[in-house]
């Protein structure tokens, strides 16, 4: 398992090569000597990168190779920090800043020549390189897939590959870790995708040991004691913050800072000026005033304030985070986004979410239209009890959506929903669907999961003979009056699970007809009050289930 962290060196070198190429492209802004030194560094790094790629054929390596790999990684990180700081302060132009930059580059050239001699000595050695898995998380911690994928991209571990986006590559690596049992799935989505996972205790122990040894990550809190390294690159804090950070700890080289539980209040974010990833989930000590320091982190790409309950507004300085790709505000008390935030979105995130603010509505719709050609997931929740907002797009509805959640008091289904041919997952809440809307939904060709919460304005739910051909989950909860469900022969032939929840006092489940045609059915779950009509319906469903190929289970739960 020691090879898990090896590829961090290759990732660091690739990132640096890209930045050097960008700097070298500015020919008219570089002094001759500087340009020559940068070109030498780039050439050497390309040679090192080729060597790193050639080390991917065997499963063991010696101490000398391990030391060399660590040196390459640390050198690449230092060089990247130099270039980032230079570009941030001097914009890549020549001037007084060039003197300091030149001195640092000469130091790197000397270091590279020494590294080159080591490379020549170990050319015959090869290593099995494997993509880096985050050992940063505590034992038994439920890790969100999206969190891991976004962190990998933010740190530059992942790059585009053979026509795949960085996110697609990251997702494929995550799947590989699952398939190889390095991580264990915990929560699975309706579509069968892993939502959360854990790292096996034994596997985590091995990964942590190697990661700490290689200075890939430094851990403190709970059972961990800070391991001494010259430079801390990734710092993970565990526990409730009731521990003291080492007075010798310098944050100036930290690229990733994560806190699980609370963290010591003595942490000064302004010292960690090269942070790419800052994960402050559930930090109770965090206050609005801390955001001023955080917003000075010019390289920050990933910022999670999830469940930081004391954060209730965003400072205007957050617009200084020019590199930010992920901002997680779930579980905070922030209920309004600055208008300028909508205007500055240039590339589509994986998900656009808006929770309630009526004032932001037009800006939100404009952003969705702007991202319509690449947006894949959209979640909109409003307080439908107090206001209802239109979901009409003037020119460009998001027709490539794969996931859509609408908790909104809609009197009619938006017309563009009928054109969502790529939609896999749909959740509707608070809508007043009529018969025509139900007909629209069953014609969506790829729909895999359909959840309808308090979404009915009709007493009949009818799915035609060829309706919902790929649907595997249908969950219906909450309706007024008696509801009749009719599934015609040939409908929903891939349905695995049917869930019906009678939650309104005035709601009753009058009949469920046609389950005998559902050849793929595995489970029928009904929740409601135990009454004679309900018992009779359950018996009818069990009788039909006994004749189906999978002999589906009929479950009843009292509510």
XYZ file of C-alpha atoms in Angstrom:
559
model
C 0.000 0.000 0.000
C 3.032 2.310 0.209
C 2.577 3.057 -3.501
C -0.757 4.793 -2.859
C 0.950 8.134 -2.295
C 3.653 7.749 -4.958
C 1.670 9.304 -7.762
C 1.416 12.534 -5.754
C 4.873 13.309 -7.103
C 3.724 12.856 -10.686
C 0.642 15.000 -10.057
C 2.745 17.760 -8.532
C 5.156 17.726 -11.478
C 2.328 17.806 -14.043
C 0.738 20.811 -12.358
C 4.047 22.648 -12.255
C 4.752 21.878 -15.913
C 1.469 23.491 -16.882
C 2.244 26.645 -14.936
C 5.789 26.871 -16.285
C 4.438 26.564 -19.804
C 2.056 29.440 -19.124
C 4.853 31.650 -17.764
C 7.203 30.821 -20.630
C 4.507 31.753 -23.128
C 4.841 35.372 -21.982
C 8.061 35.876 -23.956
C 8.048 39.661 -23.946
C 7.753 39.812 -20.139
C 10.700 37.587 -19.208
C 14.329 38.617 -18.923
C 16.704 36.452 -20.912
C 18.417 34.843 -17.905
C 15.134 34.107 -16.177
C 13.702 32.601 -19.314
C 16.675 30.296 -19.760
C 16.478 29.064 -16.175
C 12.755 28.467 -16.438
C 13.223 26.553 -19.681
C 15.899 24.387 -18.023
C 13.543 23.646 -15.132
C 10.777 22.752 -17.543
C 13.023 20.421 -19.547
C 14.255 18.652 -16.407
C 10.747 18.290 -15.054
C 9.570 16.772 -18.320
C 12.364 14.222 -18.045
C 11.413 13.502 -14.431
C 7.779 13.158 -15.368
C 8.638 10.640 -18.084
C 10.674 8.692 -15.528
C 7.813 8.754 -13.035
C 5.498 7.355 -15.687
C 8.000 4.589 -16.428
C 7.947 3.544 -12.765
C 4.484 2.081 -13.149
C 5.398 -1.502 -13.910
C 6.522 -3.185 -10.667
C 5.102 -3.448 -7.173
C 8.160 -2.776 -4.995
C 10.831 -0.128 -4.656
C 13.799 0.686 -2.480
C 14.513 3.349 0.108
C 16.519 5.447 -2.348
C 13.605 5.677 -4.753
C 11.233 6.628 -1.934
C 13.556 9.442 -0.858
C 13.902 10.664 -4.438
C 10.138 10.633 -4.957
C 9.618 12.698 -1.815
C 12.291 15.179 -2.901
C 10.730 15.570 -6.333
C 7.296 16.150 -4.840
C 8.539 18.710 -2.305
C 10.609 20.525 -4.934
C 7.615 20.697 -7.266
C 5.393 22.075 -4.503
C 7.982 24.729 -3.608
C 8.382 25.757 -7.232
C 4.631 25.972 -7.725
C 4.311 28.132 -4.600
C 7.031 30.472 -5.904
C 5.321 30.858 -9.259
C 1.886 31.327 -7.708
C 3.145 34.023 -5.363
C 5.076 35.755 -8.131
C 2.080 35.816 -10.446
C -0.230 36.951 -7.651
C 1.945 39.903 -6.634
C 3.567 40.900 -9.920
C 1.142 39.642 -12.503
C 3.975 37.991 -14.441
C 5.540 41.355 -15.358
C 9.214 42.181 -14.958
C 10.474 44.635 -12.376
C 11.884 44.571 -8.841
C 10.007 41.368 -8.108
C 12.099 39.617 -10.733
C 15.245 39.775 -8.579
C 13.793 37.645 -5.826
C 12.149 35.374 -8.342
C 15.445 34.961 -10.197
C 17.247 34.014 -6.987
C 14.664 31.357 -6.222
C 14.817 29.963 -9.741
C 18.619 29.657 -9.554
C 18.225 27.722 -6.315
C 15.752 25.400 -8.042
C 18.133 24.862 -10.963
C 20.849 23.719 -8.539
C 18.405 21.418 -6.789
C 17.265 19.948 -10.083
C 20.837 19.126 -11.122
C 21.315 17.196 -7.882
C 18.014 15.362 -8.402
C 19.120 14.505 -11.941
C 22.128 12.604 -10.607
C 19.846 10.531 -8.385
C 17.587 9.761 -11.335
C 20.515 8.358 -13.294
C 21.363 6.027 -10.383
C 17.893 4.507 -10.122
C 16.860 4.224 -13.768
C 16.668 0.437 -13.439
C 14.143 0.613 -10.569
C 10.427 0.675 -11.278
C 7.339 1.367 -9.126
C 3.700 0.546 -9.317
C 2.089 4.042 -9.294
C -1.457 4.406 -7.991
C -3.681 7.441 -7.730
C -3.728 9.132 -4.347
C -6.507 8.237 -1.908
C -7.287 10.792 0.800
C -6.318 9.407 4.192
C -7.254 12.572 5.682
C -10.598 11.402 7.021
C -11.092 9.999 10.563
C -11.809 6.373 11.347
C -15.441 5.326 10.659
C -16.154 8.723 9.062
C -18.841 8.714 6.370
C -17.088 10.218 3.356
C -19.204 11.887 0.672
C -18.226 10.896 -2.844
C -18.677 14.413 -4.198
C -16.480 15.807 -1.441
C -13.626 13.461 -2.381
C -13.958 14.105 -6.111
C -13.997 17.890 -5.675
C -11.003 17.785 -3.336
C -8.988 15.664 -5.759
C -9.617 18.183 -8.522
C -8.884 21.183 -6.297
C -5.484 19.785 -5.307
C -4.556 19.000 -8.891
C -4.361 15.226 -8.426
C -6.665 14.768 -11.405
C -6.393 16.110 -14.926
C -8.264 15.625 -18.175
C -7.504 12.336 -19.854
C -8.307 10.927 -23.304
C -11.309 13.147 -23.921
C -12.673 12.827 -20.372
C -13.128 15.827 -18.094
C -11.192 15.975 -14.817
C -14.405 15.228 -12.950
C -15.130 12.156 -15.080
C -11.592 10.884 -14.498
C -11.958 11.449 -10.740
C -15.280 9.588 -10.725
C -13.677 6.653 -12.537
C -10.867 6.499 -9.957
C -13.378 6.579 -7.118
C -15.233 3.676 -8.739
C -11.942 1.796 -9.026
C -11.300 2.241 -5.304
C -14.766 0.823 -4.597
C -14.217 -2.131 -6.921
C -10.880 -2.912 -5.281
C -12.469 -2.733 -1.794
C -10.134 0.067 -0.691
C -13.267 1.970 0.294
C -16.573 0.477 1.421
C -19.895 1.860 0.119
C -22.325 3.004 2.832
C -25.163 4.927 1.161
C -26.221 4.094 -2.399
C -28.324 6.401 -4.572
C -31.471 5.321 -6.392
C -29.391 4.918 -9.534
C -26.923 2.599 -7.818
C -24.188 5.222 -7.423
C -22.184 5.358 -4.195
C -23.113 8.502 -2.221
C -21.056 7.918 0.925
C -18.359 5.451 1.893
C -15.886 4.497 4.605
C -12.299 3.346 4.504
C -11.821 -0.058 6.140
C -10.071 0.277 9.524
C -7.132 -1.913 8.549
C -6.773 -0.211 5.176
C -6.933 3.240 6.808
C -4.202 2.295 9.270
C -1.888 1.248 6.439
C -2.674 4.302 4.321
C -2.177 6.696 7.241
C 1.142 5.096 8.130
C 2.510 5.473 4.619
C 1.024 8.957 4.162
C 2.590 10.286 7.378
C 5.942 8.679 6.563
C 5.982 10.262 3.113
C 4.797 13.638 4.466
C 1.697 13.386 2.343
C -0.475 14.289 5.330
C 0.041 15.384 8.941
C -2.555 14.423 11.544
C -3.316 15.882 14.962
C -6.040 15.341 17.554
C -7.685 12.236 18.988
C -5.038 9.491 18.948
C -2.683 11.328 16.595
C 0.452 13.195 17.617
C 1.940 15.610 15.114
C 4.812 14.007 13.219
C 7.755 16.305 12.710
C 8.418 17.293 9.097
C 10.264 20.242 7.654
C 7.169 21.338 5.784
C 3.548 20.406 6.410
C 1.642 20.134 3.111
C -1.686 18.672 4.244
C -2.986 19.080 7.761
C -5.932 17.087 9.116
C -7.314 17.960 12.565
C -9.480 15.409 14.386
C -11.538 15.707 17.559
C -13.269 18.530 19.408
C -10.457 21.074 19.298
C -9.373 20.392 22.895
C -5.717 20.059 21.974
C -2.837 22.429 21.345
C -1.126 22.793 18.021
C 2.636 22.643 18.080
C 4.193 26.081 18.451
C 6.681 25.123 15.754
C 3.935 24.320 13.244
C 4.134 26.557 10.194
C 1.110 26.800 7.919
C 2.884 28.701 5.157
C 3.323 25.558 3.023
C -0.006 23.899 3.777
C -2.042 23.142 0.657
C -4.940 21.343 2.352
C -6.428 21.998 5.806
C -9.287 19.840 7.054
C -11.060 19.816 10.389
C -13.326 17.008 11.562
C -15.171 18.195 14.643
C -14.054 21.523 16.070
C -10.559 22.920 15.800
C -8.256 25.050 17.981
C -9.114 28.736 17.764
C -5.435 29.633 17.524
C -5.343 28.601 13.854
C -4.601 31.628 11.714
C -5.885 31.102 8.184
C -3.918 34.061 6.891
C -0.664 32.146 7.457
C -1.728 29.393 5.037
C -1.591 31.597 1.956
C -1.130 28.682 -0.494
C -4.202 26.721 0.615
C -6.089 24.969 -2.187
C -8.513 23.014 0.024
C -10.134 24.266 3.234
C -12.710 21.955 4.809
C -14.262 23.402 7.991
C -17.311 21.192 8.310
C -19.044 21.441 11.709
C -16.518 23.923 13.139
C -18.366 25.558 16.031
C -15.701 28.156 16.723
C -15.986 29.561 13.200
C -17.545 33.040 13.009
C -18.291 35.518 10.238
C -15.138 37.461 11.158
C -12.950 34.519 10.176
C -14.150 34.777 6.581
C -12.052 37.917 6.092
C -8.867 35.876 6.582
C -10.185 33.020 4.469
C -11.062 35.360 1.607
C -7.403 36.405 1.312
C -6.400 32.866 0.247
C -5.877 33.611 -3.427
C -5.260 29.967 -4.488
C -8.285 28.496 -2.668
C -10.343 26.194 -4.902
C -12.412 24.209 -2.393
C -14.130 25.786 0.626
C -16.576 23.848 2.771
C -18.431 25.627 5.581
C -20.966 22.812 5.818
C -22.804 22.737 9.172
C -20.808 25.711 10.482
C -23.906 26.968 12.276
C -22.434 30.300 13.345
C -21.928 31.496 9.783
C -24.969 33.541 8.716
C -23.685 35.810 5.958
C -20.981 36.003 3.309
C -18.485 38.816 3.421
C -18.045 40.915 0.299
C -14.383 39.871 0.250
C -15.387 36.426 -0.927
C -15.261 37.767 -4.461
C -11.458 37.868 -4.028
C -11.403 34.067 -4.230
C -10.783 34.082 -7.973
C -9.789 30.398 -8.093
C -12.753 29.076 -6.088
C -14.502 26.112 -7.719
C -16.514 24.623 -4.821
C -18.351 26.523 -2.057
C -20.441 24.360 0.291
C -22.843 26.324 2.509
C -25.112 23.406 3.418
C -26.276 23.621 7.020
C -25.082 27.184 7.604
C -27.475 30.042 8.357
C -26.604 31.847 5.135
C -29.923 32.426 3.375
C -28.938 34.884 0.675
C -26.213 34.941 -1.952
C -24.707 38.213 -3.192
C -26.061 39.228 -6.591
C -22.533 39.558 -8.010
C -21.918 35.859 -7.296
C -24.420 34.926 -9.987
C -22.812 37.332 -12.450
C -19.299 35.913 -12.015
C -20.126 32.265 -12.745
C -18.326 31.408 -15.974
C -18.287 27.613 -15.963
C -20.970 25.124 -14.990
C -20.671 23.504 -11.582
C -21.970 19.989 -11.101
C -25.002 21.346 -9.252
C -26.787 24.670 -8.945
C -28.886 24.941 -5.795
C -31.080 27.774 -4.530
C -32.988 27.354 -1.306
C -35.506 30.163 -0.786
C -34.589 33.707 -1.579
C -37.208 35.439 -3.708
C -34.914 38.413 -4.311
C -32.324 36.205 -6.045
C -34.833 34.471 -8.271
C -34.311 36.357 -11.536
C -30.537 36.195 -11.064
C -30.756 32.444 -10.458
C -32.802 31.872 -13.603
C -30.288 33.906 -15.586
C -27.425 31.761 -14.268
C -29.283 28.550 -15.143
C -29.804 29.838 -18.688
C -26.148 30.820 -18.909
C -25.095 27.302 -17.919
C -27.861 25.508 -19.777
C -25.571 23.745 -22.247
C -23.498 22.025 -19.569
C -25.579 21.931 -16.375
C -26.213 18.361 -15.224
C -27.857 18.727 -11.813
C -30.336 21.315 -10.535
C -32.005 21.544 -7.119
C -34.448 24.331 -6.292
C -36.310 24.595 -3.016
C -38.620 27.477 -2.107
C -41.027 28.155 0.710
C -44.108 27.295 -1.318
C -46.389 28.170 1.582
C -45.656 31.873 1.254
C -44.812 32.421 -2.399
C -44.696 30.678 -5.737
C -42.102 31.550 -8.352
C -42.133 30.969 -12.122
C -39.740 28.495 -13.688
C -39.951 29.807 -17.221
C -36.793 30.337 -19.221
C -36.885 32.928 -21.957
C -34.442 31.229 -24.307
C -32.273 28.397 -22.947
C -33.759 25.863 -20.507
C -31.282 23.311 -19.034
C -32.080 20.439 -21.384
C -29.042 18.314 -20.471
C -30.073 17.801 -16.855
C -29.569 14.340 -15.392
C -30.945 15.184 -11.940
C -33.736 17.629 -11.073
C -35.274 18.438 -7.701
C -38.106 20.970 -7.425
C -39.717 21.771 -4.093
C -41.957 24.534 -5.330
C -45.657 25.316 -5.421
C -46.171 24.848 -9.134
C -49.674 24.789 -10.558
C -48.396 23.228 -13.763
C -45.264 21.328 -14.714
C -42.800 23.565 -16.656
C -43.097 22.850 -20.373
C -39.342 22.264 -20.792
C -39.445 19.202 -18.503
C -40.957 17.240 -21.405
C -37.676 17.730 -23.307
C -35.344 16.361 -20.620
C -34.298 13.265 -22.541
C -31.181 12.775 -20.364
C -33.011 13.028 -17.035
C -32.275 10.094 -14.709
C -33.514 11.304 -11.335
C -36.574 13.512 -10.697
C -37.993 14.673 -7.369
C -41.071 16.908 -7.247
C -42.583 18.387 -4.103
C -45.526 20.706 -3.648
C -46.579 20.709 -7.276
C -50.200 20.199 -8.318
C -49.754 17.665 -11.081
C -52.662 16.956 -13.369
C -53.271 13.957 -15.635
C -51.400 15.627 -18.488
C -48.303 16.170 -16.330
C -48.233 12.483 -15.406
C -48.332 11.614 -19.088
C -45.345 13.884 -19.678
C -43.266 12.220 -16.956
C -43.858 8.663 -18.162
C -42.509 9.598 -21.601
C -39.055 10.602 -20.265
C -36.913 7.858 -21.850
C -34.065 7.551 -19.302
C -35.885 8.294 -16.057
C -34.563 5.907 -13.407
C -35.951 7.357 -10.161
C -39.191 9.313 -9.633
C -40.185 10.708 -6.239
C -43.417 12.675 -5.833
C -43.928 14.385 -2.471
C -47.328 16.087 -1.970
C -47.383 16.610 -5.697
C -50.851 15.528 -6.771
C -53.801 17.527 -8.006
C -55.608 14.444 -9.288
C -57.148 11.291 -7.833
C -55.902 9.025 -10.625
C -52.314 8.006 -11.337
C -52.261 6.086 -14.606
C -49.175 4.776 -16.410
C -49.782 3.638 -19.975
C -48.649 0.421 -21.648
C -45.200 1.714 -22.644
C -44.756 4.337 -19.950
C -41.560 4.866 -17.932
C -39.560 2.125 -19.699
C -36.407 2.542 -17.554
C -37.925 3.516 -14.208
C -36.631 1.415 -11.286
C -37.922 3.422 -8.317
C -41.350 5.046 -7.922
C -42.053 6.706 -4.558
C -45.277 8.632 -3.920
C -46.053 10.406 -0.653
C -48.901 12.700 0.367
C -52.162 13.387 -1.434
C -55.663 14.601 -0.659
C -58.650 12.270 -0.948
C -58.670 8.747 -2.393
C -55.897 7.840 -4.840
C -56.221 5.187 -7.514
C -53.020 3.865 -9.104
C -53.338 1.990 -12.392
C -50.395 0.389 -14.179
C -51.310 -0.900 -17.608
C -49.745 -4.048 -19.030
C -46.289 -3.214 -20.425
C -45.751 -0.208 -18.165
C -42.600 0.224 -16.031
C -41.104 -3.121 -16.981
C -37.864 -2.413 -15.115
C -39.431 -1.187 -11.879
C -37.718 -2.705 -8.831
C -39.252 -0.785 -5.979
C -42.661 0.803 -5.390
C -43.138 3.005 -2.289
C -46.498 4.537 -1.345
C -46.845 6.707 1.774
C -50.315 7.787 2.941
C -49.504 10.759 5.176
C -52.390 13.248 4.827
C -55.296 12.721 7.192
C -57.731 13.027 4.307
C -55.653 10.831 2.018
C -56.448 7.206 1.347
C -55.030 4.586 -0.980
C -58.125 3.357 -2.758
C -56.505 0.870 -5.131
C -53.268 -0.265 -6.747
C -53.955 -2.111 -9.965
C -51.493 -3.707 -12.367
C -48.597 -4.806 -10.153
C -49.063 -8.264 -11.661
C -47.532 -6.884 -14.876
C -44.320 -5.651 -13.210
C -41.923 -8.438 -14.152
C -38.862 -6.860 -12.478
C -40.554 -5.872 -9.217
C -38.706 -6.776 -6.007
C -40.259 -4.682 -3.238
C -43.586 -2.985 -2.533
C -43.550 -0.762 0.553
C -46.698 0.903 1.861
C -46.856 3.202 4.876
C -50.107 4.333 6.411
C -52.768 3.529 9.000
C -53.840 -0.034 9.580
C -57.483 -0.241 8.455
C -59.652 -2.986 7.010
C -59.473 -1.544 3.454
C -55.684 -1.297 3.809
C -55.392 -4.910 4.971
C -57.512 -6.048 2.026
C -55.293 -4.087 -0.395
C -52.142 -5.576 1.111
C -53.486 -9.080 0.725
C -54.346 -8.415 -2.905
C -50.811 -7.139 -3.551
C -49.271 -10.175 -1.851
C -51.387 -12.502 -3.964
C -50.220 -10.812 -7.168
C -46.598 -10.747 -5.954
C -46.595 -14.515 -5.438
C -47.000 -15.038 -9.187
C -44.214 -12.672 -10.272
C -40.730 -14.000 -11.225
C -38.863 -12.300 -8.355
C -41.558 -13.029 -5.748
C -41.380 -9.425 -4.494
C -41.760 -8.617 -0.815
C -44.798 -6.572 0.254
C -43.980 -4.480 3.333
C -46.396 -2.460 5.460
C -45.277 0.157 8.005
C -47.645 2.002 10.319
C -47.407 5.804 10.434
